[in-house]
Short mmCIF file of C-alpha atoms in Angstrom, two decimals:
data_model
loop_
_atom_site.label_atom_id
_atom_site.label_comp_id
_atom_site.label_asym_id
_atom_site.label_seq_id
_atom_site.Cartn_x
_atom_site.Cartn_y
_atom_site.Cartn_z
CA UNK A 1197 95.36 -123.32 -113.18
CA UNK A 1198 98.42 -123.76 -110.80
CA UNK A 1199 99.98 -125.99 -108.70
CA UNK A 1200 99.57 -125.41 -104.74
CA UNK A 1201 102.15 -124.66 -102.77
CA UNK A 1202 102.53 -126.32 -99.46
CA UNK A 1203 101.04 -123.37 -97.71
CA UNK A 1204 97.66 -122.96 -100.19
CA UNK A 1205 97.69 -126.81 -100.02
CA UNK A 1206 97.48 -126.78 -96.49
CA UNK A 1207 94.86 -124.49 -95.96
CA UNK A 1208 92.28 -125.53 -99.08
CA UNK A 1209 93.19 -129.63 -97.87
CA UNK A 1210 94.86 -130.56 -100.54
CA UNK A 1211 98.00 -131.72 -101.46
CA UNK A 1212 101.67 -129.66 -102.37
CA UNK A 1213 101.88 -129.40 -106.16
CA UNK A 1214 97.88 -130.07 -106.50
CA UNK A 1215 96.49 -128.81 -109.56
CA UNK A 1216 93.90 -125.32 -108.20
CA UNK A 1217 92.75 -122.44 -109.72
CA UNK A 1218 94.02 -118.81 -109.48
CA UNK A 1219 92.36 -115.70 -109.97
CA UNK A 1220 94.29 -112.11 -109.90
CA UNK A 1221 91.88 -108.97 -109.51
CA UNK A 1222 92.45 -105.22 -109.73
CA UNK A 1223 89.36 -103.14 -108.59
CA UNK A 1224 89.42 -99.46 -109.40
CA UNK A 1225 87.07 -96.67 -108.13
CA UNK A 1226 87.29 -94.35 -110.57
CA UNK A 1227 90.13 -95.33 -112.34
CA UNK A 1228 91.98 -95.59 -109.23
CA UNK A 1229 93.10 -99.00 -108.08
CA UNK A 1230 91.74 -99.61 -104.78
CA UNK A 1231 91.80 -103.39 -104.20
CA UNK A 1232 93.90 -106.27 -105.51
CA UNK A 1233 92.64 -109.63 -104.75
CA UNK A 1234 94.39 -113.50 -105.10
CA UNK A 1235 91.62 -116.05 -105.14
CA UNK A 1236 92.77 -119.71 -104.66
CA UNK A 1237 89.69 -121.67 -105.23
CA UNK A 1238 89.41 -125.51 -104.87
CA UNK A 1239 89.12 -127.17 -107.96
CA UNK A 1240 86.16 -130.50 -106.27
CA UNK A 1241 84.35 -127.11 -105.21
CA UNK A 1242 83.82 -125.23 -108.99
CA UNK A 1243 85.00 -127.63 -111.53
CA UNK A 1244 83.59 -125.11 -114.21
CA UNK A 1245 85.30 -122.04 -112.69
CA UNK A 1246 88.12 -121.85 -115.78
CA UNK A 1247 84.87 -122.40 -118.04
CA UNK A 1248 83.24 -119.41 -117.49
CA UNK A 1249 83.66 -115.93 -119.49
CA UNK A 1250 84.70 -113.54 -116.61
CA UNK A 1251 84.03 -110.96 -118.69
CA UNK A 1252 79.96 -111.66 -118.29
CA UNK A 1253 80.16 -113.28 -114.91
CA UNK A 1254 82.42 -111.98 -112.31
CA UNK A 1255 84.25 -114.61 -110.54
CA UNK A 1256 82.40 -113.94 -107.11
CA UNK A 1257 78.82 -113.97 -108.90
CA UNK A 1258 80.28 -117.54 -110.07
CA UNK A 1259 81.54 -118.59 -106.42
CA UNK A 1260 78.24 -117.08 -105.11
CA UNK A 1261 75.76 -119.43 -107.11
CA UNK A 1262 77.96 -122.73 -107.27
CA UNK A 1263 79.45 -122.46 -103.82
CA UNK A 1264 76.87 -122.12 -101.09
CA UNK A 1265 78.58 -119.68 -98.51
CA UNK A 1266 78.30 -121.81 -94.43
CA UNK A 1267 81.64 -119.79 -93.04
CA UNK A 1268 83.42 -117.14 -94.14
CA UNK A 1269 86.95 -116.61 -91.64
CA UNK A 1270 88.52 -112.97 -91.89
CA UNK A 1271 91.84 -112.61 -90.58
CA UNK A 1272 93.29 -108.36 -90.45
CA UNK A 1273 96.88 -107.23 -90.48
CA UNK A 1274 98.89 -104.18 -92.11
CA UNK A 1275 101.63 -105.40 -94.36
CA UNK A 1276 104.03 -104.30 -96.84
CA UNK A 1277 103.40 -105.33 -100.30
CA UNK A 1278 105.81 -107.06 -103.15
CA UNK A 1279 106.65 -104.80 -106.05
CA UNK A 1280 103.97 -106.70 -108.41
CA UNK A 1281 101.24 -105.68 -105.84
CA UNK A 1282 102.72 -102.01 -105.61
CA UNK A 1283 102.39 -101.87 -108.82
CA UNK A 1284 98.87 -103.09 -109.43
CA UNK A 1285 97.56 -100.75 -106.55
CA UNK A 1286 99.90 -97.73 -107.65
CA UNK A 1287 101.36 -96.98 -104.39
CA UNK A 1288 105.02 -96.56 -103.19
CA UNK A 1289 107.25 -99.52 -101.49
CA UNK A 1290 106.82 -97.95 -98.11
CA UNK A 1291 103.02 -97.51 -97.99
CA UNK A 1292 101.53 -100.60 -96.03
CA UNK A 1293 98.24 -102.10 -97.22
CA UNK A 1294 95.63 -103.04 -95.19
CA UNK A 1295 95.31 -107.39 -95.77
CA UNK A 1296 92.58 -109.54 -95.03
CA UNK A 1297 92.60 -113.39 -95.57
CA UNK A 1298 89.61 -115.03 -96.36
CA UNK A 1299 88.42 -118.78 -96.11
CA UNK A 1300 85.26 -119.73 -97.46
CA UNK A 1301 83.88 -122.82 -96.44
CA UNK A 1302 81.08 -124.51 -98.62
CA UNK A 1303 79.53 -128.06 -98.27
CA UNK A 1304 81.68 -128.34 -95.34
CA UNK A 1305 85.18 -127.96 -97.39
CA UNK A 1306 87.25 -124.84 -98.24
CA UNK A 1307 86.03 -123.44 -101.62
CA UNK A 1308 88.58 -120.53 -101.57
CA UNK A 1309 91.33 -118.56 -99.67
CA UNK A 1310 91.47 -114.99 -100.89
CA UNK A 1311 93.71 -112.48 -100.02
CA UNK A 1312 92.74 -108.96 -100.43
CA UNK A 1313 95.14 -105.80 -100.61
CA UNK A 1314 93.60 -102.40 -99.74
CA UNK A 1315 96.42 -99.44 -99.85
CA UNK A 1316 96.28 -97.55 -96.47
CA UNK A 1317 96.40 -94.23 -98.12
CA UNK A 1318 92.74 -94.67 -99.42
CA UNK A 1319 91.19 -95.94 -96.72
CA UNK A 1320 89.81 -94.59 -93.68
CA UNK A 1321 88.12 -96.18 -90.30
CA UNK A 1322 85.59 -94.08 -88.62
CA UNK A 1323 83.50 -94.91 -85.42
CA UNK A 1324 80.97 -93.41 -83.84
CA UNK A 1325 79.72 -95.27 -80.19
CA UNK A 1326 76.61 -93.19 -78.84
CA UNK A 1327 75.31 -94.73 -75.68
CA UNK A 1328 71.80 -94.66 -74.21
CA UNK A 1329 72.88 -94.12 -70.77
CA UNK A 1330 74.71 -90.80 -69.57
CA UNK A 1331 76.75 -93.16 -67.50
CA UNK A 1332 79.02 -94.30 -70.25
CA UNK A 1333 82.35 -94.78 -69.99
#
């Protein structure tokens, strides 16, 4: 439990210094971090969220089943990291990570604003486009 700044205030609607929950996240692919997450998650949307034993339940699974999902809003950018982060994902100060924001939006509120924190040395976008006509392009 933390208090919301004014810019997590402002986008779960709710005001600076708020009471919210917080949830840090490592996720490792064999033994290799690969994603660090910050949840913010509206308290009037899982009261019970800092009840539950996330060692049985992940905190997702939780979200999933007390928070039906209506909207989910990505937002995509490269950024460079803090040294906590760099040091959660393992990767230098000069390798960018790959961030998407998430809103949720359940019973027509936020729920949660995530931000997630791939390192762009262990990721890779591939694309294929085949068309149907042999007038493509």
């Amino acid at each position: 439990e933390v208090k919301a700044s004014e810019e997590i205030a402002r986008i779960l609607g709710v005001v600076k210094d708020q009471k919210i929950f917080v949830s840090q996240m490592i996720h490792k692919e064999n033994n290799v971090p690969v994603r660090f997450d910050i949840r913010y998650i509206k308290p009037s949307a899982a009261p019970d969220y800092l009840k539950q034993d996330f060692e049985k339940i992940t905190p997702s699974h939780y979200l999933q089943q007390n928070c039906p999902v209506e909207t989910v809003d990505n937002s995509i950018e490269a950024t460079l990291v803090k040294h906590s982060i760099q040091s959660y994902l393992d990767i230098e100060k000069e390798e960018p990570c790959l961030l998407i924001s998430r809103t949720v939006i359940s019973n027509d509120e936020v729920a949660s604003y995530s931000k997630l924190y791939y390192p762009s040395s262990r990721y890779k976008l591939n694309s294929t486009l085949k068309s149907s006509s042999k007038n493509f392009l």
